[in-house]
mmCIF file of C-alpha atoms and ligand atoms in Angstrom:
data_model
loop_
_atom_site.group_PDB
_atom_site.id
_atom_site.type_symbol
_atom_site.label_atom_id
_atom_site.label_comp_id
_atom_site.label_asym_id
_atom_site.label_seq_id
_atom_site.Cartn_x
_atom_site.Cartn_y
_atom_site.Cartn_z
ATOM 1 C CA UNK A 53 -118.151 132.675 7.234
ATOM 2 C CA UNK A 54 -121.109 130.424 8.184
ATOM 3 C CA UNK A 55 -124.181 132.701 8.429
ATOM 4 C CA UNK A 56 -125.383 132.345 11.206
ATOM 5 C CA UNK A 57 -128.511 129.755 12.735
ATOM 6 C CA UNK A 58 -131.523 131.694 13.668
ATOM 7 C CA UNK A 59 -132.713 131.045 17.664
ATOM 8 C CA UNK A 60 -135.646 129.783 18.436
ATOM 9 C CA UNK A 61 -137.384 129.409 21.263
ATOM 10 C CA UNK A 62 -140.476 127.770 22.478
ATOM 11 C CA UNK A 63 -141.961 126.484 26.092
ATOM 12 C CA UNK A 64 -144.488 124.523 27.525
ATOM 13 C CA UNK A 65 -145.749 124.184 30.490
ATOM 14 C CA UNK A 66 -145.121 121.114 33.342
ATOM 15 C CA UNK A 67 -148.887 120.839 34.214
ATOM 16 C CA UNK A 68 -149.863 117.109 33.514
ATOM 17 C CA UNK A 69 -148.427 114.151 31.266
ATOM 18 C CA UNK A 70 -147.832 115.210 27.773
ATOM 19 C CA UNK A 71 -149.993 114.022 25.220
ATOM 20 C CA UNK A 72 -150.276 113.818 21.145
ATOM 21 C CA UNK A 73 -150.830 117.292 20.576
ATOM 22 C CA UNK A 74 -148.397 118.907 22.563
ATOM 23 C CA UNK A 75 -145.871 116.191 20.703
ATOM 24 C CA UNK A 76 -146.982 116.876 16.956
ATOM 25 C CA UNK A 77 -147.965 120.739 17.438
ATOM 26 C CA UNK A 78 -145.012 121.722 19.278
ATOM 27 C CA UNK A 79 -142.049 119.401 20.515
ATOM 28 C CA UNK A 80 -141.542 116.451 17.030
ATOM 29 C CA UNK A 81 -140.767 120.239 15.358
ATOM 30 C CA UNK A 82 -138.259 121.111 17.928
ATOM 31 C CA UNK A 83 -136.545 117.576 17.911
ATOM 32 C CA UNK A 84 -136.867 117.297 14.426
ATOM 33 C CA UNK A 85 -135.364 121.202 13.283
ATOM 34 C CA UNK A 86 -132.879 121.424 16.241
ATOM 35 C CA UNK A 87 -129.722 120.665 13.952
ATOM 36 C CA UNK A 88 -131.044 123.645 11.910
ATOM 37 C CA UNK A 89 -131.687 126.382 14.609
ATOM 38 C CA UNK A 90 -129.764 127.481 18.110
ATOM 39 C CA UNK A 91 -132.635 126.383 20.344
ATOM 40 C CA UNK A 92 -133.997 127.386 23.628
ATOM 41 C CA UNK A 93 -136.675 125.595 25.413
ATOM 42 C CA UNK A 94 -138.176 126.505 28.099
ATOM 43 C CA UNK A 95 -139.833 124.647 30.774
ATOM 44 C CA UNK A 96 -142.519 127.279 31.828
ATOM 45 C CA UNK A 97 -143.818 126.242 35.755
ATOM 46 C CA UNK A 98 -143.965 129.792 36.402
ATOM 47 C CA UNK A 99 -147.270 130.060 33.657
ATOM 48 C CA UNK A 100 -148.439 126.478 34.992
ATOM 49 C CA UNK A 101 -149.097 128.759 39.000
ATOM 50 C CA UNK A 102 -151.712 130.526 37.084
ATOM 51 C CA UNK A 103 -153.828 127.398 37.628
ATOM 52 C CA UNK A 104 -153.777 125.676 41.143
ATOM 53 C CA UNK A 105 -151.312 123.787 41.384
ATOM 54 C CA UNK A 106 -149.886 121.758 44.304
ATOM 55 C CA UNK A 107 -146.345 122.741 45.011
ATOM 56 C CA UNK A 108 -144.775 119.155 45.669
ATOM 57 C CA UNK A 109 -146.749 117.636 42.692
ATOM 58 C CA UNK A 110 -145.245 120.654 40.363
ATOM 59 C CA UNK A 111 -141.715 119.995 40.989
ATOM 60 C CA UNK A 112 -142.488 116.630 40.311
ATOM 61 C CA UNK A 113 -143.789 117.411 36.521
ATOM 62 C CA UNK A 114 -141.267 119.705 36.209
ATOM 63 C CA UNK A 115 -138.182 116.704 36.140
ATOM 64 C CA UNK A 116 -140.550 114.033 34.491
ATOM 65 C CA UNK A 117 -141.175 117.306 32.236
ATOM 66 C CA UNK A 118 -137.684 117.390 31.370
ATOM 67 C CA UNK A 119 -137.102 113.456 31.203
ATOM 68 C CA UNK A 120 -140.159 113.342 29.076
ATOM 69 C CA UNK A 121 -138.353 116.050 26.783
ATOM 70 C CA UNK A 122 -135.380 114.736 26.691
ATOM 71 C CA UNK A 123 -136.618 110.938 25.643
ATOM 72 C CA UNK A 124 -138.424 112.491 22.980
ATOM 73 C CA UNK A 125 -135.057 113.449 21.052
ATOM 74 C CA UNK A 126 -133.993 117.054 22.350
ATOM 75 C CA UNK A 127 -130.424 116.943 22.443
ATOM 76 C CA UNK A 128 -129.203 118.974 25.494
ATOM 77 C CA UNK A 129 -125.811 119.489 23.137
ATOM 78 C CA UNK A 130 -127.701 121.216 20.997
ATOM 79 C CA UNK A 131 -130.252 123.294 22.706
ATOM 80 C CA UNK A 132 -130.849 125.162 25.854
ATOM 81 C CA UNK A 133 -132.718 122.684 28.072
ATOM 82 C CA UNK A 134 -133.774 125.358 31.414
ATOM 83 C CA UNK A 135 -136.762 125.975 33.789
ATOM 84 C CA UNK A 136 -138.302 129.469 33.506
ATOM 85 C CA UNK A 137 -138.367 130.210 37.779
ATOM 86 C CA UNK A 138 -134.389 129.588 37.399
ATOM 87 C CA UNK A 139 -133.875 132.691 35.089
ATOM 88 C CA UNK A 140 -135.295 135.665 36.991
ATOM 89 C CA UNK A 141 -135.699 138.137 34.288
ATOM 90 C CA UNK A 142 -138.692 136.057 32.852
ATOM 91 C CA UNK A 143 -140.530 138.023 35.696
ATOM 92 C CA UNK A 144 -138.663 141.137 35.503
ATOM 93 C CA UNK A 145 -139.451 141.920 32.010
ATOM 94 C CA UNK A 146 -143.100 140.212 32.423
ATOM 95 C CA UNK A 147 -143.585 143.567 34.378
ATOM 96 C CA UNK A 148 -141.715 146.314 31.652
ATOM 97 C CA UNK A 149 -143.861 144.839 29.221
ATOM 98 C CA UNK A 150 -146.985 144.965 31.422
ATOM 99 C CA UNK A 151 -146.923 148.356 31.389
ATOM 100 C CA UNK A 152 -146.919 148.782 27.442
ATOM 101 C CA UNK A 153 -149.947 146.099 26.612
ATOM 102 C CA UNK A 154 -152.651 148.312 26.579
ATOM 103 C CA UNK A 155 -156.115 146.267 28.307
ATOM 104 C CA UNK A 156 -157.886 146.394 25.008
ATOM 105 C CA UNK A 157 -155.661 144.042 23.600
ATOM 106 C CA UNK A 158 -154.848 141.897 26.553
ATOM 107 C CA UNK A 159 -158.363 141.456 27.296
ATOM 108 C CA UNK A 160 -158.822 140.217 23.325
ATOM 109 C CA UNK A 161 -156.702 136.478 23.955
ATOM 110 C CA UNK A 162 -159.203 133.678 23.758
ATOM 111 C CA UNK A 163 -156.686 131.191 25.700
ATOM 112 C CA UNK A 164 -157.585 133.740 28.333
ATOM 113 C CA UNK A 165 -161.422 133.461 27.875
ATOM 114 C CA UNK A 166 -160.915 129.079 27.356
ATOM 115 C CA UNK A 167 -159.185 128.901 30.389
ATOM 116 C CA UNK A 168 -161.203 131.391 32.685
ATOM 117 C CA UNK A 169 -164.152 129.165 32.162
ATOM 118 C CA UNK A 170 -162.582 125.811 32.626
ATOM 119 C CA UNK A 171 -161.429 127.405 36.083
ATOM 120 C CA UNK A 172 -163.984 129.894 37.312
ATOM 121 C CA UNK A 173 -163.105 129.515 40.525
ATOM 122 C CA UNK A 174 -160.201 130.635 40.199
ATOM 123 C CA UNK A 175 -159.463 133.520 37.747
ATOM 124 C CA UNK A 176 -156.540 135.725 38.652
ATOM 125 C CA UNK A 177 -154.387 138.317 37.648
ATOM 126 C CA UNK A 178 -151.793 136.217 36.653
ATOM 127 C CA UNK A 179 -153.991 134.507 34.140
ATOM 128 C CA UNK A 180 -155.316 137.043 32.756
ATOM 129 C CA UNK A 181 -151.060 138.546 31.702
ATOM 130 C CA UNK A 182 -149.796 134.984 30.889
ATOM 131 C CA UNK A 183 -149.234 136.824 27.863
ATOM 132 C CA UNK A 184 -146.749 139.286 28.546
ATOM 133 C CA UNK A 185 -144.930 136.383 30.812
ATOM 134 C CA UNK A 186 -144.770 134.535 27.048
ATOM 135 C CA UNK A 187 -144.048 137.769 25.632
ATOM 136 C CA UNK A 188 -140.818 137.992 28.050
ATOM 137 C CA UNK A 189 -140.108 134.907 27.195
ATOM 138 C CA UNK A 190 -139.512 135.151 23.733
ATOM 139 C CA UNK A 191 -138.311 138.415 23.332
ATOM 140 C CA UNK A 192 -135.093 138.126 25.845
ATOM 141 C CA UNK A 193 -133.595 135.394 24.033
ATOM 142 C CA UNK A 194 -133.431 138.061 20.590
ATOM 143 C CA UNK A 195 -135.697 135.048 18.891
ATOM 144 C CA UNK A 196 -136.421 134.759 15.284
ATOM 145 C CA UNK A 197 -139.190 131.384 15.282
ATOM 146 C CA UNK A 198 -140.912 130.819 17.671
ATOM 147 C CA UNK A 199 -142.689 126.884 16.867
ATOM 148 C CA UNK A 200 -145.980 126.193 18.439
ATOM 149 C CA UNK A 201 -148.934 125.236 17.977
ATOM 150 C CA UNK A 202 -151.891 127.141 16.496
ATOM 151 C CA UNK A 203 -153.732 127.941 19.500
ATOM 152 C CA UNK A 204 -150.675 130.365 20.887
ATOM 153 C CA UNK A 205 -150.893 132.367 16.901
ATOM 154 C CA UNK A 206 -152.523 134.881 18.895
ATOM 155 C CA UNK A 207 -150.330 135.386 21.806
ATOM 156 C CA UNK A 208 -147.247 134.970 19.068
ATOM 157 C CA UNK A 209 -148.859 138.191 17.212
ATOM 158 C CA UNK A 210 -149.343 140.716 21.151
ATOM 159 C CA UNK A 211 -145.720 139.797 21.291
ATOM 160 C CA UNK A 212 -144.861 141.343 18.007
ATOM 161 C CA UNK A 213 -146.836 144.294 19.083
ATOM 162 C CA UNK A 214 -145.654 144.624 22.436
ATOM 163 C CA UNK A 215 -142.296 144.280 20.748
ATOM 164 C CA UNK A 216 -143.080 147.040 17.899
ATOM 165 C CA UNK A 217 -144.426 149.169 20.124
ATOM 166 C CA UNK A 218 -141.308 149.175 22.384
ATOM 167 C CA UNK A 219 -138.850 149.262 19.714
ATOM 168 C CA UNK A 220 -140.954 152.647 17.848
ATOM 169 C CA UNK A 221 -141.091 154.668 22.025
ATOM 170 C CA UNK A 222 -137.199 153.743 22.394
ATOM 171 C CA UNK A 223 -134.594 152.493 20.288
ATOM 172 C CA UNK A 224 -134.868 148.479 18.199
ATOM 173 C CA UNK A 225 -134.231 146.065 21.288
ATOM 174 C CA UNK A 226 -136.377 143.619 20.357
ATOM 175 C CA UNK A 227 -136.349 141.392 17.094
ATOM 176 C CA UNK A 228 -139.869 140.564 15.963
ATOM 177 C CA UNK A 229 -140.250 137.240 16.469
ATOM 178 C CA UNK A 230 -142.586 134.674 13.730
ATOM 179 C CA UNK A 231 -144.419 131.608 14.812
ATOM 180 C CA UNK A 232 -143.677 128.421 13.197
ATOM 181 C CA UNK A 233 -147.003 126.192 13.193
ATOM 182 C CA UNK A 234 -146.977 123.241 11.371
ATOM 183 C CA UNK A 235 -149.008 122.803 8.409
ATOM 184 C CA UNK A 236 -149.888 119.533 9.489
ATOM 185 C CA UNK A 237 -150.479 118.651 13.348
ATOM 186 C CA UNK A 238 -150.800 122.280 14.502
ATOM 187 C CA UNK A 239 -154.434 121.715 16.326
ATOM 188 C CA UNK A 240 -154.554 118.122 16.862
ATOM 189 C CA UNK A 241 -158.669 117.338 18.559
ATOM 190 C CA UNK A 242 -159.995 116.244 21.129
ATOM 191 C CA UNK A 243 -160.948 112.402 20.610
ATOM 192 C CA UNK A 244 -164.669 112.204 22.254
ATOM 193 C CA UNK A 245 -165.018 115.574 21.132
ATOM 194 C CA UNK A 246 -163.222 116.845 17.459
ATOM 195 C CA UNK A 247 -164.822 120.225 17.715
ATOM 196 C CA UNK A 248 -162.071 121.348 20.866
ATOM 197 C CA UNK A 249 -158.113 120.724 20.755
ATOM 198 C CA UNK A 250 -156.928 118.127 22.880
ATOM 199 C CA UNK A 251 -155.797 119.141 25.859
ATOM 200 C CA UNK A 252 -153.806 118.256 28.632
ATOM 201 C CA UNK A 253 -156.597 120.085 31.159
ATOM 202 C CA UNK A 254 -159.435 118.013 29.817
ATOM 203 C CA UNK A 255 -161.739 116.424 32.132
ATOM 204 C CA UNK A 256 -162.362 113.272 30.175
ATOM 205 C CA UNK A 257 -159.311 110.848 30.256
ATOM 206 C CA UNK A 258 -160.647 109.075 27.439
ATOM 207 C CA UNK A 259 -160.196 112.564 25.239
ATOM 208 C CA UNK A 260 -156.312 112.364 25.133
ATOM 209 C CA UNK A 261 -154.059 110.322 24.537
ATOM 210 C CA UNK A 262 -150.928 110.559 26.619
ATOM 211 C CA UNK A 263 -147.566 109.865 25.748
ATOM 212 C CA UNK A 264 -147.547 107.475 29.188
ATOM 213 C CA UNK A 265 -150.376 105.269 28.777
ATOM 214 C CA UNK A 266 -150.019 101.900 27.434
ATOM 215 C CA UNK A 267 -150.874 99.982 24.609
ATOM 216 C CA UNK A 268 -154.562 98.956 26.078
ATOM 217 C CA UNK A 269 -155.293 102.104 26.925
ATOM 218 C CA UNK A 270 -154.248 103.501 23.694
ATOM 219 C CA UNK A 271 -156.512 101.061 22.154
ATOM 220 C CA UNK A 272 -159.575 101.318 24.302
ATOM 221 C CA UNK A 273 -159.679 104.898 23.792
ATOM 222 C CA UNK A 274 -159.034 104.995 19.648
ATOM 223 C CA UNK A 275 -162.171 102.414 19.951
ATOM 224 C CA UNK A 276 -163.991 105.100 21.589
ATOM 225 C CA UNK A 277 -162.592 108.330 19.837
ATOM 226 C CA UNK A 278 -166.131 109.915 18.036
ATOM 227 C CA UNK A 279 -166.754 109.688 14.376
ATOM 228 C CA UNK A 280 -169.511 109.770 11.894
ATOM 229 C CA UNK A 281 -172.192 107.687 10.146
ATOM 230 C CA UNK A 282 -170.571 108.635 6.884
ATOM 231 C CA UNK A 283 -168.842 105.475 7.123
ATOM 232 C CA UNK A 284 -166.351 106.772 4.381
ATOM 233 C CA UNK A 285 -162.513 107.172 5.115
ATOM 234 C CA UNK A 286 -160.889 110.348 2.979
ATOM 235 C CA UNK A 287 -159.012 113.561 4.517
ATOM 236 C CA UNK A 288 -162.244 115.484 4.481
ATOM 237 C CA UNK A 289 -162.431 118.183 6.851
ATOM 238 C CA UNK A 290 -166.085 118.140 7.108
ATOM 239 C CA UNK A 291 -165.526 114.966 9.339
ATOM 240 C CA UNK A 292 -163.718 116.395 11.683
ATOM 241 C CA UNK A 293 -162.858 112.620 14.119
ATOM 242 C CA UNK A 294 -162.264 110.623 11.331
ATOM 243 C CA UNK A 295 -159.957 113.519 10.069
ATOM 244 C CA UNK A 296 -158.288 113.680 13.420
ATOM 245 C CA UNK A 297 -157.459 109.863 13.730
ATOM 246 C CA UNK A 298 -156.253 109.933 9.589
ATOM 247 C CA UNK A 299 -154.120 113.136 10.653
ATOM 248 C CA UNK A 300 -152.754 111.290 13.497
ATOM 249 C CA UNK A 301 -151.926 107.913 11.371
ATOM 250 C CA UNK A 302 -150.057 110.536 8.244
ATOM 251 C CA UNK A 303 -148.150 112.310 10.989
ATOM 252 C CA UNK A 304 -146.747 109.007 12.816
ATOM 253 C CA UNK A 305 -146.175 106.913 9.705
ATOM 254 C CA UNK A 306 -145.039 109.510 7.596
ATOM 255 C CA UNK A 307 -146.920 107.744 4.439
ATOM 256 C CA UNK A 308 -149.198 109.597 1.979
ATOM 257 C CA UNK A 309 -151.983 111.077 2.135
ATOM 258 C CA UNK A 310 -152.769 109.140 -1.571
ATOM 259 C CA UNK A 311 -151.167 106.231 -0.387
ATOM 260 C CA UNK A 312 -153.881 106.617 2.998
ATOM 261 C CA UNK A 313 -156.784 107.059 0.937
ATOM 262 C CA UNK A 314 -156.031 103.900 -0.787
ATOM 263 C CA UNK A 315 -155.473 101.924 1.928
ATOM 264 C CA UNK A 316 -158.370 102.478 3.885
ATOM 265 C CA UNK A 317 -160.597 101.933 0.697
ATOM 266 C CA UNK A 318 -163.437 99.674 1.929
ATOM 267 C CA UNK A 319 -162.424 99.774 5.872
ATOM 268 C CA UNK A 320 -164.274 100.328 8.492
ATOM 269 C CA UNK A 321 -164.683 102.682 11.086
ATOM 270 C CA UNK A 322 -163.170 100.085 14.040
ATOM 271 C CA UNK A 323 -160.371 98.696 11.406
ATOM 272 C CA UNK A 324 -159.248 102.380 10.937
ATOM 273 C CA UNK A 325 -159.167 102.489 14.640
ATOM 274 C CA UNK A 326 -157.208 100.032 15.474
ATOM 275 C CA UNK A 327 -154.765 100.743 12.836
ATOM 276 C CA UNK A 328 -154.139 103.781 13.990
ATOM 277 C CA UNK A 329 -153.949 102.998 18.055
ATOM 278 C CA UNK A 330 -151.322 101.297 16.671
ATOM 279 C CA UNK A 331 -149.479 103.178 14.973
ATOM 280 C CA UNK A 332 -149.578 104.940 17.917
ATOM 281 C CA UNK A 333 -148.323 102.763 20.708
ATOM 282 C CA UNK A 334 -145.449 101.139 17.869
ATOM 283 C CA UNK A 335 -144.449 104.809 17.789
ATOM 284 C CA UNK A 336 -143.876 105.680 21.543
ATOM 285 C CA UNK A 337 -142.770 102.014 22.777
ATOM 286 C CA UNK A 338 -139.140 103.765 22.325
ATOM 287 C CA UNK A 339 -140.050 107.197 23.773
ATOM 288 C CA UNK A 340 -141.772 105.372 26.875
ATOM 289 C CA UNK A 341 -138.418 103.264 27.321
ATOM 290 C CA UNK A 342 -135.686 106.027 27.590
ATOM 291 C CA UNK A 343 -138.240 108.196 29.851
ATOM 292 C CA UNK A 344 -138.841 105.491 32.399
ATOM 293 C CA UNK A 345 -135.043 104.673 31.874
ATOM 294 C CA UNK A 346 -134.045 109.247 32.797
ATOM 295 C CA UNK A 347 -136.657 109.559 35.029
ATOM 296 C CA UNK A 348 -134.874 107.302 37.811
ATOM 297 C CA UNK A 349 -131.330 109.362 36.574
ATOM 298 C CA UNK A 350 -132.368 112.528 38.930
ATOM 299 C CA UNK A 351 -128.959 113.767 39.037
ATOM 300 C CA UNK A 352 -128.498 113.707 35.703
ATOM 301 C CA UNK A 353 -131.937 115.657 34.483
ATOM 302 C CA UNK A 354 -130.294 118.181 37.600
ATOM 303 C CA UNK A 355 -127.452 118.820 35.861
ATOM 304 C CA UNK A 356 -128.402 119.451 32.811
ATOM 305 C CA UNK A 357 -131.369 122.079 33.537
ATOM 306 C CA UNK A 358 -128.810 123.781 35.965
ATOM 307 C CA UNK A 359 -126.161 123.977 32.817
ATOM 308 C CA UNK A 360 -129.194 125.186 30.983
ATOM 309 C CA UNK A 361 -130.313 127.608 33.014
ATOM 310 C CA UNK A 362 -126.483 129.032 33.538
ATOM 311 C CA UNK A 363 -126.629 129.697 29.985
ATOM 312 C CA UNK A 364 -129.831 131.016 29.328
ATOM 313 C CA UNK A 365 -129.279 133.763 32.644
ATOM 314 C CA UNK A 366 -126.026 134.539 30.404
ATOM 315 C CA UNK A 367 -128.098 135.599 27.862
ATOM 316 C CA UNK A 368 -130.993 136.979 29.254
ATOM 317 C CA UNK A 369 -129.181 138.835 31.850
ATOM 318 C CA UNK A 370 -127.181 140.570 29.275
ATOM 319 C CA UNK A 371 -130.400 141.437 27.222
ATOM 320 C CA UNK A 372 -132.135 142.497 30.373
ATOM 321 C CA UNK A 373 -129.257 145.437 31.333
ATOM 322 C CA UNK A 374 -130.198 146.686 27.718
ATOM 323 C CA UNK A 375 -133.881 146.537 27.993
ATOM 324 C CA UNK A 376 -133.831 148.358 31.733
ATOM 325 C CA UNK A 377 -131.355 150.945 30.713
ATOM 326 C CA UNK A 378 -134.294 152.218 27.648
ATOM 327 C CA UNK A 379 -137.297 152.333 30.352
ATOM 328 C CA UNK A 380 -135.162 154.562 32.851
ATOM 329 C CA UNK A 381 -134.612 151.676 35.394
ATOM 330 C CA UNK A 382 -131.509 151.423 37.717
HETATM 331 P P1 ATP B 501 -153.450 122.924 28.723
HETATM 332 O O1 ATP B 501 -154.204 122.610 28.909
HETATM 333 O O2 ATP B 501 -152.847 122.316 30.393
HETATM 334 O O3 ATP B 501 -152.903 124.921 28.772
HETATM 335 P P2 ATP B 501 -151.770 122.305 26.540
HETATM 336 O O4 ATP B 501 -152.874 120.580 26.211
HETATM 337 O O5 ATP B 501 -152.754 123.372 26.170
HETATM 338 O O6 ATP B 501 -152.559 122.305 27.793
HETATM 339 P P3 ATP B 501 -149.084 123.421 26.718
HETATM 340 O O7 ATP B 501 -148.317 123.270 27.836
HETATM 341 O O8 ATP B 501 -149.856 125.011 26.662
HETATM 342 O O9 ATP B 501 -150.471 122.577 26.102
HETATM 343 O O10 ATP B 501 -148.715 123.299 25.261
HETATM 344 C C1 ATP B 501 -147.269 122.848 24.475
HETATM 345 C C2 ATP B 501 -147.221 123.304 23.165
HETATM 346 O O11 ATP B 501 -148.316 122.260 22.978
HETATM 347 C C3 ATP B 501 -147.529 124.201 22.839
HETATM 348 O O12 ATP B 501 -146.152 124.666 22.016
HETATM 349 C C4 ATP B 501 -149.299 124.531 22.146
HETATM 350 O O13 ATP B 501 -149.502 125.238 21.103
HETATM 351 C C5 ATP B 501 -148.830 122.901 21.850
HETATM 352 N N1 ATP B 501 -150.121 121.981 22.080
HETATM 353 C C6 ATP B 501 -151.334 121.992 22.787
HETATM 354 N N2 ATP B 501 -152.445 121.463 22.419
HETATM 355 C C7 ATP B 501 -152.109 121.255 21.066
HETATM 356 C C8 ATP B 501 -153.294 120.874 20.234
HETATM 357 N N3 ATP B 501 -154.646 119.803 20.621
HETATM 358 N N4 ATP B 501 -152.310 120.372 18.890
HETATM 359 C C9 ATP B 501 -150.974 120.915 18.521
HETATM 360 N N5 ATP B 501 -151.054 121.238 19.352
HETATM 361 C C10 ATP B 501 -151.194 121.829 21.004
HETATM 362 N N1 LTN B 502 -148.433 130.051 26.221
HETATM 363 C C1 LTN B 502 -147.518 128.366 25.970
HETATM 364 C C2 LTN B 502 -146.659 127.597 26.496
HETATM 365 C C3 LTN B 502 -145.850 129.241 26.693
HETATM 366 C C4 LTN B 502 -144.788 129.264 25.719
HETATM 367 C C5 LTN B 502 -143.556 130.320 25.928
HETATM 368 C C6 LTN B 502 -144.349 129.305 24.412
HETATM 369 C C7 LTN B 502 -145.388 129.952 27.630
HETATM 370 N N2 LTN B 502 -143.913 130.177 27.396
HETATM 371 C C8 LTN B 502 -142.931 130.951 24.997
HETATM 372 C C9 LTN B 502 -143.443 129.697 23.592
HETATM 373 C C10 LTN B 502 -142.581 130.601 23.560
HETATM 374 C C11 LTN B 502 -148.587 127.332 25.747
HETATM 375 O O1 LTN B 502 -149.735 127.622 26.944
HETATM 376 N N3 LTN B 502 -148.897 126.269 24.835
#
């Protein structure tokens, strides 16, 4: 008998266009390891409403994100792709987990602190409880691995802690999931401020390379990107801006660090920025083409997402009935 494949679960919010950080930190790895694992990918629209969303636009962005994930190479024959709000058990389990997560631990989440600074006018309870819903997403599916960018590590720790607490108090119902964080690309930095991660919610558009940016936009954004005054091109972590550009170049060109450092020996920053931009443009051109085709096929997207939700619901409802029983809910 072949060994059973390990299960991967990951999620992404439909809060705007996918950027280079989302792609290199998460999606690229989801696509590459589809064969190796049993995969469940979730468009986490319930997480998205922790910040203000226009309802009509949120629906559109949810479908656009599905089109983008398929365009990037998520294969519905190998992976379940579904929308979080289509499976009620996520919200139900989040409530149960809320009753097991200590306030102190939840209060230490750095993403909450960052997001409440950015959304000072709307610091709601959902934003605070966000990690409980994420833990529910993961624990509902007996997940082994969670491929994410580095910023999500703390949430996965919390997920493991609540699972362990629950298992200890009742019986072992939850697997303890592990984060799969790539060695490179786990934290792609903002182009304008290489001290900060590239983020969809950044207010400066030139900080982010969207996967849908035109070649002109890509060249212009890299041209403006922040470097330093050292005029030296090597994988030196102290040179945060240059390091970020080189990492992007390496991940998309598949060249080795040594070859890249040779290639850029005696080359200026202006030329480095041009070559990075060129590799980004070439890499994303076919993905953009696929995306625009798929985006027009709303019925096809609907059928993939419905099929995905049906499969996810089957797993989730079975698991939820076991968990509910443990705590004495009818
Ligand atoms: P927001 O700004 O709305 O919080 P985001 O850009 O952080 O959005 P998410 O939808 O929250 O994006 O994240 C989706 C996935 O992309 C997660 O696995 C996350 O860790 C990863 N990710 C996000 N930003 C980066 C980044 N700059 N570098 C590497 N991975 C990232
Ligand atoms: N919190 C994540 C998105 C997310 C997620 C998940 C990731 C929601 N549920 C489950 C992995 C597994 C984020 O902000 N990037």
